[in-house]
mmCIF file of C-alpha atoms and ligand atoms in Angstrom:
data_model
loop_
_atom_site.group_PDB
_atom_site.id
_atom_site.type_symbol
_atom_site.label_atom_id
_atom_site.label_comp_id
_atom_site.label_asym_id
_atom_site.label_seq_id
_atom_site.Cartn_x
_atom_site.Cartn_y
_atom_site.Cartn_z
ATOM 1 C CA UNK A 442 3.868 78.503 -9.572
ATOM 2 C CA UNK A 443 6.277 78.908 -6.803
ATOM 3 C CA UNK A 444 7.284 76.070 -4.548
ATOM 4 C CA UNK A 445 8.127 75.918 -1.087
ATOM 5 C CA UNK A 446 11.553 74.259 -0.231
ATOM 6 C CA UNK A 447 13.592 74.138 2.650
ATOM 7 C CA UNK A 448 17.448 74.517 1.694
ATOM 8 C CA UNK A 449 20.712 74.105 4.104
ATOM 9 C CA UNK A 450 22.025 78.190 4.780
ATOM 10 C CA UNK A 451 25.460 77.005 4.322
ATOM 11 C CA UNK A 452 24.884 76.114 0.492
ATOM 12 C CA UNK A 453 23.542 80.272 -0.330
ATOM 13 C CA UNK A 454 27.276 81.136 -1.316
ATOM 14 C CA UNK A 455 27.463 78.124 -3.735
ATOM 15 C CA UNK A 456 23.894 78.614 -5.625
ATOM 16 C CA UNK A 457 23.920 80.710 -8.539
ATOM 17 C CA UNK A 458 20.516 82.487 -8.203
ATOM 18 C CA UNK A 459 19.523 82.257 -11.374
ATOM 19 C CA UNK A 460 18.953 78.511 -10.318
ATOM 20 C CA UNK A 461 16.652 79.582 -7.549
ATOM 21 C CA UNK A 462 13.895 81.880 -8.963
ATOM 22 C CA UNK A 463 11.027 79.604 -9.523
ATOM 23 C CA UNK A 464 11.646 78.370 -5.600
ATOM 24 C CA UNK A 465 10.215 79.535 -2.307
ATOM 25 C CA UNK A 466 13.007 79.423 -0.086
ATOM 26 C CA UNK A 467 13.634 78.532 3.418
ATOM 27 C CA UNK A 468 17.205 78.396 4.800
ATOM 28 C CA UNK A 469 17.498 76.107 7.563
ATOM 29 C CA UNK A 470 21.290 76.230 8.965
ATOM 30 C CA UNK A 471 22.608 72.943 10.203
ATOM 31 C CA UNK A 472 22.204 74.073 14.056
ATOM 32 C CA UNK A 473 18.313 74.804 13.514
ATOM 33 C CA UNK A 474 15.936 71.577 13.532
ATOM 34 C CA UNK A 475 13.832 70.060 10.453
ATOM 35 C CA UNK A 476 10.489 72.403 11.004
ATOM 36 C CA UNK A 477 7.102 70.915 10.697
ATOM 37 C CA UNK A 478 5.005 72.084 7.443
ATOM 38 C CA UNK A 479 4.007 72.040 4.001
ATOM 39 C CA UNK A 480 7.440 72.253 2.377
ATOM 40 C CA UNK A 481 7.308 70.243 -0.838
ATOM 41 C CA UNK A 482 11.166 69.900 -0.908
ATOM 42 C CA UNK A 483 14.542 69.722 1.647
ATOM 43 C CA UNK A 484 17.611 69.994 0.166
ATOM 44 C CA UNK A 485 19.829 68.381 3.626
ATOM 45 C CA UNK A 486 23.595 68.758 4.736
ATOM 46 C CA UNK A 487 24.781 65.023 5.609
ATOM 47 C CA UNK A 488 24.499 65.975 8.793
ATOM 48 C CA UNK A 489 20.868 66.521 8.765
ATOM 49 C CA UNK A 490 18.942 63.405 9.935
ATOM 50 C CA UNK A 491 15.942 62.835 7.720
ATOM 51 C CA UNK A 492 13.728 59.937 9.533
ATOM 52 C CA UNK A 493 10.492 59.237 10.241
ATOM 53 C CA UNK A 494 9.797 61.945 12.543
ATOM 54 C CA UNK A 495 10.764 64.770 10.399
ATOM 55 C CA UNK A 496 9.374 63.029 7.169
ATOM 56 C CA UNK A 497 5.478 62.769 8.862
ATOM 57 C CA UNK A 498 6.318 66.673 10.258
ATOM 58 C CA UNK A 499 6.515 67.492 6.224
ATOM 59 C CA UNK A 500 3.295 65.663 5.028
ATOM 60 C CA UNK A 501 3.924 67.444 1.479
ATOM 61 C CA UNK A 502 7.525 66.452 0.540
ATOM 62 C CA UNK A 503 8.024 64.929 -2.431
ATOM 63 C CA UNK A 504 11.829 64.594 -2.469
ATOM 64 C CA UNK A 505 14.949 64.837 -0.326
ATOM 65 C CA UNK A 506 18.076 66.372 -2.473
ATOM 66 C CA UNK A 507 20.921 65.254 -0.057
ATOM 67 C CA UNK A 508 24.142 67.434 -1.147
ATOM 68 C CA UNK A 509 26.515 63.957 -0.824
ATOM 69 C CA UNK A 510 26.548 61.047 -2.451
ATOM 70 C CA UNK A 511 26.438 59.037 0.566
ATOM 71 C CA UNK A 512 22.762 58.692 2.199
ATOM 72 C CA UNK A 513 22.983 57.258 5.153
ATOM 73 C CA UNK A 514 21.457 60.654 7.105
ATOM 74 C CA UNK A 515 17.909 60.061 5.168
ATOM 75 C CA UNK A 516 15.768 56.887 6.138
ATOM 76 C CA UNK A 517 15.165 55.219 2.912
ATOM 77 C CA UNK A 518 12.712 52.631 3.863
ATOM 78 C CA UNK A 519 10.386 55.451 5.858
ATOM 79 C CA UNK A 520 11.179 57.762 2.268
ATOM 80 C CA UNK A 521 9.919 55.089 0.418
ATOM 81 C CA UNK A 522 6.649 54.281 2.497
ATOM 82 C CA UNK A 523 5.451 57.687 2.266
ATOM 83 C CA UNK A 524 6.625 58.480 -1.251
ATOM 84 C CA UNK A 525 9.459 60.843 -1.399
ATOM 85 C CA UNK A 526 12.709 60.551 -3.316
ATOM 86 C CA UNK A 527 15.774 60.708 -2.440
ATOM 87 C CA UNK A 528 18.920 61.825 -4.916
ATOM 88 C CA UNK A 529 22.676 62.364 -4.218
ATOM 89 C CA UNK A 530 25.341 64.070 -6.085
ATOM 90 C CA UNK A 531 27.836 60.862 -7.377
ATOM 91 C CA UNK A 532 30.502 61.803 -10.164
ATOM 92 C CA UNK A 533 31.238 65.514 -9.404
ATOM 93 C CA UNK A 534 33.496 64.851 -6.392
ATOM 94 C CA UNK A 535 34.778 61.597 -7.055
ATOM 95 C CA UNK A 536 38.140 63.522 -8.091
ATOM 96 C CA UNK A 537 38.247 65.549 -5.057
ATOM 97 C CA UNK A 538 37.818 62.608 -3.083
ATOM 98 C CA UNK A 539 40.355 60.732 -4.695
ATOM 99 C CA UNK A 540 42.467 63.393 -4.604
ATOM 100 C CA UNK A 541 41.976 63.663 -1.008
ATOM 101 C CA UNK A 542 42.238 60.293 -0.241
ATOM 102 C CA UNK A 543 46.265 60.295 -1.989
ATOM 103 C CA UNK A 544 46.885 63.815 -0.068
ATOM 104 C CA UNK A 545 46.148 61.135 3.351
ATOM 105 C CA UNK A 546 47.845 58.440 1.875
ATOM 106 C CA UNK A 547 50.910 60.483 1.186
ATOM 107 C CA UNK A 548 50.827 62.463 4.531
ATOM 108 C CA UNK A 549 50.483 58.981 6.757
ATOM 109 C CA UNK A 550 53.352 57.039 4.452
ATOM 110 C CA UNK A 551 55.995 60.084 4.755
ATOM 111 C CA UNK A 552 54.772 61.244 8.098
ATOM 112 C CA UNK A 553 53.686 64.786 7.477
ATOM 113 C CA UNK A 554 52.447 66.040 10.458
ATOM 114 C CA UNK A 555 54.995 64.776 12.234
ATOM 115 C CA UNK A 556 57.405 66.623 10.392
ATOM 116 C CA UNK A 557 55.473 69.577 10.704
ATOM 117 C CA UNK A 558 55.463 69.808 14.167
ATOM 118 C CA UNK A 559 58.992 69.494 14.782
ATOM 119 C CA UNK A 560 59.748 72.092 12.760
ATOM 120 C CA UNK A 561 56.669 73.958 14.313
ATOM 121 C CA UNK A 562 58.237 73.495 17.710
ATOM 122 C CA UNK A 563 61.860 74.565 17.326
ATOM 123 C CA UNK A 564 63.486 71.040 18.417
ATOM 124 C CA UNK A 565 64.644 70.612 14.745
ATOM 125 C CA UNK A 566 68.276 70.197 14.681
ATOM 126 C CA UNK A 567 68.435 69.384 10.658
ATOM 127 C CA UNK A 568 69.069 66.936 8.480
ATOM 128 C CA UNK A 569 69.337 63.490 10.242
ATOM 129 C CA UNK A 570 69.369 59.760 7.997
ATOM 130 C CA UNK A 571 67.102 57.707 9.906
ATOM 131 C CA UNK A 572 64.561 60.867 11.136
ATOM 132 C CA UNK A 573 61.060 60.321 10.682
ATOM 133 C CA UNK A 574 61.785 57.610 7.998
ATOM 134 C CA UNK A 575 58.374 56.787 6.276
ATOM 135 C CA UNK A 576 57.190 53.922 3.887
ATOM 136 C CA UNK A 577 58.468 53.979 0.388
ATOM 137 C CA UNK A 578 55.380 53.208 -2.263
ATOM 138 C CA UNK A 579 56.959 51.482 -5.080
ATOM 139 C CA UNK A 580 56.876 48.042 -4.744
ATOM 140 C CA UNK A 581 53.980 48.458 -1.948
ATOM 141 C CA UNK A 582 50.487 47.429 -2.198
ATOM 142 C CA UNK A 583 47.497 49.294 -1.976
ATOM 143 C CA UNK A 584 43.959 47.284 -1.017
ATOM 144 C CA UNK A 585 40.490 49.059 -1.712
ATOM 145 C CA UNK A 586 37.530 47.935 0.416
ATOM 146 C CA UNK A 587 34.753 49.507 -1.949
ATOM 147 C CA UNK A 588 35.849 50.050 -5.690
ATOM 148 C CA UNK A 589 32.714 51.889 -7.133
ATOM 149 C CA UNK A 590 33.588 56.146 -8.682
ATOM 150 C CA UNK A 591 36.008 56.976 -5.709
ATOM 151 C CA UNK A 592 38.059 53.516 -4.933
ATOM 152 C CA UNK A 593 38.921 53.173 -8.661
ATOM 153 C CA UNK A 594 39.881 56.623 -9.064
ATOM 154 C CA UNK A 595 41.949 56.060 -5.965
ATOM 155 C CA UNK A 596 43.260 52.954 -8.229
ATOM 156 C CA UNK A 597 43.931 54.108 -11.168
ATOM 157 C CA UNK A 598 46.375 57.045 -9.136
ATOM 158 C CA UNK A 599 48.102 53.840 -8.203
ATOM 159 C CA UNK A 600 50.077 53.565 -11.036
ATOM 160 C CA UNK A 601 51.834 56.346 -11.298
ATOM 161 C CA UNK A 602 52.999 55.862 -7.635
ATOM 162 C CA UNK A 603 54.372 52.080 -8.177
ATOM 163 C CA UNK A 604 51.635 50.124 -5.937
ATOM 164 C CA UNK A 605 50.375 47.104 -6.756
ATOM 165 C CA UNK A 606 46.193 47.763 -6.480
ATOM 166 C CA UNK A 607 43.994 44.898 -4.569
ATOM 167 C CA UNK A 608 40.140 45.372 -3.901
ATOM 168 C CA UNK A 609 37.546 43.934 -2.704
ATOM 169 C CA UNK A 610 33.794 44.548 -3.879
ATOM 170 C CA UNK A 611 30.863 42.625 -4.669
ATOM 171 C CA UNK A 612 31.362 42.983 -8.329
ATOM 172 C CA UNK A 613 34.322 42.513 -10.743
ATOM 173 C CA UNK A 614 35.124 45.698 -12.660
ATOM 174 C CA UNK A 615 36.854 44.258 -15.426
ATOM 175 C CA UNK A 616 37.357 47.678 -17.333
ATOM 176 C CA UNK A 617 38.909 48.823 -13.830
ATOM 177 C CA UNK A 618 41.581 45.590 -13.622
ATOM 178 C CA UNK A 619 42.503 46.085 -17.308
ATOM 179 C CA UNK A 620 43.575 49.588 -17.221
ATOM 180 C CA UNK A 621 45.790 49.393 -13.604
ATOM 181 C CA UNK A 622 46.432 45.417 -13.609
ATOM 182 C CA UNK A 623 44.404 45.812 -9.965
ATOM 183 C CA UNK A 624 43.006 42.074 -9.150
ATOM 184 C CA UNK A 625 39.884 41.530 -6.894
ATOM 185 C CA UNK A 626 40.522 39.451 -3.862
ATOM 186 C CA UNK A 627 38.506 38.424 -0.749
ATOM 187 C CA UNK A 628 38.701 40.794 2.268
ATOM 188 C CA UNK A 629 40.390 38.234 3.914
ATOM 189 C CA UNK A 630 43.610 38.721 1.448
ATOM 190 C CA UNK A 631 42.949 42.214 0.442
ATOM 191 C CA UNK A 632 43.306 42.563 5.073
ATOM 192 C CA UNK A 633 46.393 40.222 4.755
ATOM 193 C CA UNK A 634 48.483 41.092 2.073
ATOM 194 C CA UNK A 635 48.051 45.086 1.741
ATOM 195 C CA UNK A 636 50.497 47.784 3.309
ATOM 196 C CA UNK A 637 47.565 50.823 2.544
ATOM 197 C CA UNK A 638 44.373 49.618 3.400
ATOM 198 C CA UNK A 639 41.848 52.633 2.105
ATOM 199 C CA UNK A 640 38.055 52.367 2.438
ATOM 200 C CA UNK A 641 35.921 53.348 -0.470
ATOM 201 C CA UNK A 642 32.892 51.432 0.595
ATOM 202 C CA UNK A 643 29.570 53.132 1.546
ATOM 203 C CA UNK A 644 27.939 52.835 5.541
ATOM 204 C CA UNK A 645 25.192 50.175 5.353
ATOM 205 C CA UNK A 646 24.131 47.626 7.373
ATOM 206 C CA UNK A 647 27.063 45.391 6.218
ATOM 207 C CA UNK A 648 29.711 47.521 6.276
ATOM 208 C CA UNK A 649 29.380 49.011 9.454
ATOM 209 C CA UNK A 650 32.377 48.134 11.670
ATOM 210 C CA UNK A 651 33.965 46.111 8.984
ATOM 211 C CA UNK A 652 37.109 47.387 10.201
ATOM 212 C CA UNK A 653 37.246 46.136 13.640
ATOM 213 C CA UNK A 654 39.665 44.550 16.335
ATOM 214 C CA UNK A 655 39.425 41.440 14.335
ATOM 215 C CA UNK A 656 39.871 42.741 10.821
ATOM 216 C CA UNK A 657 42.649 45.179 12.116
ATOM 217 C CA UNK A 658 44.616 41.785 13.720
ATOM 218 C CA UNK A 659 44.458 40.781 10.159
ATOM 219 C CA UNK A 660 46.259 43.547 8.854
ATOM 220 C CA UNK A 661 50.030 43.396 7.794
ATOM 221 C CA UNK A 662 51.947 44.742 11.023
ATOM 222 C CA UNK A 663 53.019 48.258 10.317
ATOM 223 C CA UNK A 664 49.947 48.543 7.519
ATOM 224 C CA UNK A 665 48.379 52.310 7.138
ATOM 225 C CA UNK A 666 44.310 52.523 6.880
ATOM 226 C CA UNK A 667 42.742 55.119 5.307
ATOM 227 C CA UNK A 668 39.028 56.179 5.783
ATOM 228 C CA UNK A 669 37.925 58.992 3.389
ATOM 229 C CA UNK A 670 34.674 56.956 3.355
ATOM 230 C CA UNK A 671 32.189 57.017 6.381
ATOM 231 C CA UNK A 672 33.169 56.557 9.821
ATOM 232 C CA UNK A 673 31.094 54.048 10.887
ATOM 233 C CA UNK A 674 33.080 51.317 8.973
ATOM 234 C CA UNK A 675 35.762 51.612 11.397
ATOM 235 C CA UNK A 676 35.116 51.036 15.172
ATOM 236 C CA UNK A 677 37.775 53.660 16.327
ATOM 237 C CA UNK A 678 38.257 52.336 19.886
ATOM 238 C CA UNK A 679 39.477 49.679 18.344
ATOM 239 C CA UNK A 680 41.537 51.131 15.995
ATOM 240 C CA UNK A 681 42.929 53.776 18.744
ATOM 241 C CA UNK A 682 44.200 50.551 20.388
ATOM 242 C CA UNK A 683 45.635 49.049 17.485
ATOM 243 C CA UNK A 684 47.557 52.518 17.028
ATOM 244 C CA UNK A 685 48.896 52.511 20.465
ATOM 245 C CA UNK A 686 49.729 48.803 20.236
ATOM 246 C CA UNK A 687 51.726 49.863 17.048
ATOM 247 C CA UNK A 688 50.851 46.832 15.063
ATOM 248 C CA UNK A 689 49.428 49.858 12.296
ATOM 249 C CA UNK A 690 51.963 52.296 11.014
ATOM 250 C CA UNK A 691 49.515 54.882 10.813
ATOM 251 C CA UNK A 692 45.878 55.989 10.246
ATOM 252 C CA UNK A 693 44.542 58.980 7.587
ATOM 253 C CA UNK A 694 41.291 59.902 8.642
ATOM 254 C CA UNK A 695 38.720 62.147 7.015
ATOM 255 C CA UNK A 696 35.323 61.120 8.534
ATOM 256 C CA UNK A 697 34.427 59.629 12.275
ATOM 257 C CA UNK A 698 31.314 57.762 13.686
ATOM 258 C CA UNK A 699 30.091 60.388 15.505
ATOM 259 C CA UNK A 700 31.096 63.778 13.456
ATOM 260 C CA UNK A 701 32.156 66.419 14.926
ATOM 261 C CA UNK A 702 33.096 64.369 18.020
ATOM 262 C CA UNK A 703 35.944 62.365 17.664
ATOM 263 C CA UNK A 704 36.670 59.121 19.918
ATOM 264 C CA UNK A 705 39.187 61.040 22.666
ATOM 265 C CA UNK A 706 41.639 57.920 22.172
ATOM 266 C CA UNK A 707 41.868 58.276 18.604
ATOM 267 C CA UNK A 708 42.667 62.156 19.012
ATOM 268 C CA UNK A 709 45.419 60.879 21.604
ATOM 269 C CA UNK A 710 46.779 58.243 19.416
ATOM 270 C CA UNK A 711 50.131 58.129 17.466
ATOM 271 C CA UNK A 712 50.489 58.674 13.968
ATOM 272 C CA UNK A 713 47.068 59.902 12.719
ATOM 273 C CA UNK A 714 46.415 62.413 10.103
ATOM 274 C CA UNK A 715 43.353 63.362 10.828
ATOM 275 C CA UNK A 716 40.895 65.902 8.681
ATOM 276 C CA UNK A 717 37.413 67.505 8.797
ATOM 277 C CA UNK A 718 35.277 65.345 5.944
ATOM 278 C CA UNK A 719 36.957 67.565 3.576
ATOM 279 C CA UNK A 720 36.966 64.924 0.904
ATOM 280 C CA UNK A 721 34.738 66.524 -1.572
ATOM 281 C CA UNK A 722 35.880 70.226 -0.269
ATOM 282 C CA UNK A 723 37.402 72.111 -3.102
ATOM 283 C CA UNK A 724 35.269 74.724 -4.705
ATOM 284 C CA UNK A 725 34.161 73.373 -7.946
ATOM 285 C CA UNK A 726 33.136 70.239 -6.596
ATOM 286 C CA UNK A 727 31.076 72.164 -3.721
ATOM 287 C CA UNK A 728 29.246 74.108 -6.352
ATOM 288 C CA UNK A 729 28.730 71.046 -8.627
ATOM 289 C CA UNK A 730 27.260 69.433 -5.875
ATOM 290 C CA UNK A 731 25.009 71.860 -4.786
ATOM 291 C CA UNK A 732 23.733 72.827 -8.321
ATOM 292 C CA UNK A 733 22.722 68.841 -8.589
ATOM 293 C CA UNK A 734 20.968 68.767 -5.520
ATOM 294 C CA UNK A 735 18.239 71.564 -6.536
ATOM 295 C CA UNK A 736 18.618 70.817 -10.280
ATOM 296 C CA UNK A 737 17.162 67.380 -8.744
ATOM 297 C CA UNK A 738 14.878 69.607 -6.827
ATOM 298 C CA UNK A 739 13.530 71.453 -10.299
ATOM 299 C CA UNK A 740 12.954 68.334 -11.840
ATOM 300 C CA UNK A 741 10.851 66.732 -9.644
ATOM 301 C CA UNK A 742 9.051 69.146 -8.639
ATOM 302 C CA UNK A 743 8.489 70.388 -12.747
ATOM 303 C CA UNK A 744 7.183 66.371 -12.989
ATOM 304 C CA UNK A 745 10.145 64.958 -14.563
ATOM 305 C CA UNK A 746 12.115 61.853 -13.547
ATOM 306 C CA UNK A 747 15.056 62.846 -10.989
ATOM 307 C CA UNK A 748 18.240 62.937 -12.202
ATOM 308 C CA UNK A 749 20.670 61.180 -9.605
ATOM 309 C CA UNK A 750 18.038 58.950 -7.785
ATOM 310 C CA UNK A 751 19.529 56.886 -4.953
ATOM 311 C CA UNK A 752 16.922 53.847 -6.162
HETATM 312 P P1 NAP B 393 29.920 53.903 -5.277
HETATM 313 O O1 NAP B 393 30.331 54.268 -6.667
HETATM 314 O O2 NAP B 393 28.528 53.481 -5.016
HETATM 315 O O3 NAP B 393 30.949 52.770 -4.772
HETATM 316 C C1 NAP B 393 30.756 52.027 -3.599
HETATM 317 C C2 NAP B 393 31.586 50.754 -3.676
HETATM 318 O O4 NAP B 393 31.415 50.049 -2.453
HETATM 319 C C3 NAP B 393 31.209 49.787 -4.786
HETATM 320 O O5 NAP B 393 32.397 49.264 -5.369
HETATM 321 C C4 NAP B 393 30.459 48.675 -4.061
HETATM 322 O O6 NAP B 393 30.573 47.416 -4.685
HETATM 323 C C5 NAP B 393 31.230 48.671 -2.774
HETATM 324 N N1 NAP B 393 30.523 47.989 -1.687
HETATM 325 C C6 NAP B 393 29.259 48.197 -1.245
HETATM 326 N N2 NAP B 393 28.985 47.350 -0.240
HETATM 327 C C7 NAP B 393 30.110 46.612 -0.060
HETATM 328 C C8 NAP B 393 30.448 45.563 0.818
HETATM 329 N N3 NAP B 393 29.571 45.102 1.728
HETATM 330 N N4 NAP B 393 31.695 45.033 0.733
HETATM 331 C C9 NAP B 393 32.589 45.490 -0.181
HETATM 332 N N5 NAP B 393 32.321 46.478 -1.039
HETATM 333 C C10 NAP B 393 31.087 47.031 -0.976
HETATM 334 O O7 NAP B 393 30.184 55.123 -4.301
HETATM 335 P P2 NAP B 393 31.320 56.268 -4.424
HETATM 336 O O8 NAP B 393 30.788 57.401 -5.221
HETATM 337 O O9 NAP B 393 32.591 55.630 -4.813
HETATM 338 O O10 NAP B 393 31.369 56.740 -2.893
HETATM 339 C C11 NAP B 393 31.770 55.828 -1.875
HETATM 340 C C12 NAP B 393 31.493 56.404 -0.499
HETATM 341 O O11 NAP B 393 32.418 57.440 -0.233
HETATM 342 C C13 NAP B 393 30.120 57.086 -0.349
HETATM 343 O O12 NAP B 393 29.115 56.140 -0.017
HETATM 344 C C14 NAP B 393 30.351 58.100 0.731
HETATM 345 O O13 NAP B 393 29.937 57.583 1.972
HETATM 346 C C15 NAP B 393 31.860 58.307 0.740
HETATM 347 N N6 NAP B 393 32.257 59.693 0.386
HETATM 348 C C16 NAP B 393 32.936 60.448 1.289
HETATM 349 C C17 NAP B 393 33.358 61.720 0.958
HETATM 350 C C18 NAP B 393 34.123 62.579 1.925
HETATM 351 O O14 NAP B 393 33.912 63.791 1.947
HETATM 352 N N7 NAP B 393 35.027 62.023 2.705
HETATM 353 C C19 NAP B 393 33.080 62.245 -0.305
HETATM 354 C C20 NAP B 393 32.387 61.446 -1.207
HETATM 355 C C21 NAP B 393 31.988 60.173 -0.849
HETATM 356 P P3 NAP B 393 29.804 47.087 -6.076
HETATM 357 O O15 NAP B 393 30.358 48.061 -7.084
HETATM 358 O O16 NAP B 393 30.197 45.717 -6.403
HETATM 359 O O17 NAP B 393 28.355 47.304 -5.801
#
């Protein structure tokens, strides 16, 4: 028996089709809205609300394959009410994140785009000792709001870089600390004593705007923050200001609070390396990820237990 399921368009290039024959497909692209009907499947882009709404408009679906391994686009309480589960993809692009999340680090400390442009523009006269003089690592520290799959493979790069590694989360990870000497501290003193600040946290109701005017007055003057985790946990007025103000050296960016848009002040503002959400964007990754979210598809719908269930 076939099943209907509604899949994102953009994900046909990564889908072997062997994985596909015993599904009836619709492609919805990201521009389209969630249709009404008797789907018994959607397999969403992050950037596909799934609420209330669109969960009563598909009385038969039984689960929501989100190809991320955040969830904050899928209404969890209203999934749960009427049923459906939700799964993500966590593990296969941990490395690309972290990966990601040093290629920001890197470019904010040594001032990469900068460096770029001038030679971009022509006004490079050559080699000068004090141009666009960045922060040296060793010796530096490096605080992780969020140390779950991506913040300690963000830590455990440390390391080899020299950095001292702080973090805050709401468990010790004891097998984390032994292997990179990282220690956990309050966000108070992870805020206060770290020259990288890099957020590996996911967007829930506590850790939206967590980085705020307040927290970012806590930060060490001259301190970079990195978000390669969801932009909601940064209020970017705020952090536009801070920019300007110059009490941060610099901000990497990979995700904003209200994607694509970007706050026009934080597009104006001085030393940002800003990026697409390309955290998890290399091509293995983007295959891996896709090939979970309909293997989590099969499963269900074949009457077996998910296999990345969000709860
Ligand atoms: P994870 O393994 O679940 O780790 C999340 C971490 O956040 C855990 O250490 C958790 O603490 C901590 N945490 C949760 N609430 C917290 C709070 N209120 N205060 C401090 N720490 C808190 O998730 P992951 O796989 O590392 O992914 C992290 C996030 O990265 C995802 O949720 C997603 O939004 C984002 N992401 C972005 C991209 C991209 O393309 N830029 C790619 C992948 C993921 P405990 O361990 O103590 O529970």
């Amino acid at each position: 028996m076939t099943h209907r399921v509604l899949i994102a368009a953009e994900l046909r290039n990564l889908l072997e089709p062997s994985q596909l024959t015993d599904l009836d497909i619709t492609w919805i692209s990201a521009d389209q809205p969630t249709p009404k009907g008797d789907w018994v499947a959607i397999v969403p882009l992050l950037s596909r609300w799934v609420g209330g709404t669109e969960l009563k408009n598909l009385p038969k679906l039984r689960i929501v394959a989100n190809v991320a391994v955040g969830y904050n686009n899928v209404d969890l309480v209203a999934a749960e009410m009427r049923g459906v589960l939700v799964t993500n993809t966590p593990g296969v692009l941990t490395d690309a994140t972290a990966d990601l999340t040093w290629a920001l680090i890197l470019a904010t400390a040594r001032r990469l785009v900068e460096g770029v442009d001038l030679v971009r523009s022509g006004r490079w006269t050559g080699w000068h000792p004090e141009q666009l003089l960045g922060l040296e690592l060793r010796g530096r520290t490096l605080g992780l709001l969020g140390a779950g799959r991506i913040g300690q493979a963000v830590g455990r790069r440390a390391p080899a870089f020299g950095l001292r590694v702080l973090y805050a989360a709401r468990t010790p990870k004891p097998d984390f600390e032994r292997d990179t000497g990282a220690i956990r501290v309050d966000i108070g003193r992870l805020l206060a004593e770290s020259d990288i600040v890099s957020l590996h946290a996911p967007s829930t109701p506590e850790t939206k705007g967590i980085i705020n005017a307040d927290t970012l007055a806590r930060m060490k003057s001259g301190a970079i923050l990195i978000n390669t985790a969801r932009g909601d946990l940064v209020r970017e007025e705020a952090l536009a200001a801070a920019l300007e103000r110059g009490h941060l050296g610099a901000a990497g960016l990979d995700v904003y609070t209200d994607e694509p848009a970007i706050h026009p002040r934080l597009l104006a503002a001085p030393r940002t390396v800003l990026l697409p959400h390309i955290g998890s964007a290399t091509a293995e990754t983007r295959r891996q990820m896709a090939a979970i979210a309909v293997a989590n598809v099969e499963a269900v719908l074949g009457g077996k237990p998910p296999l990345t269930p969000v709860y």
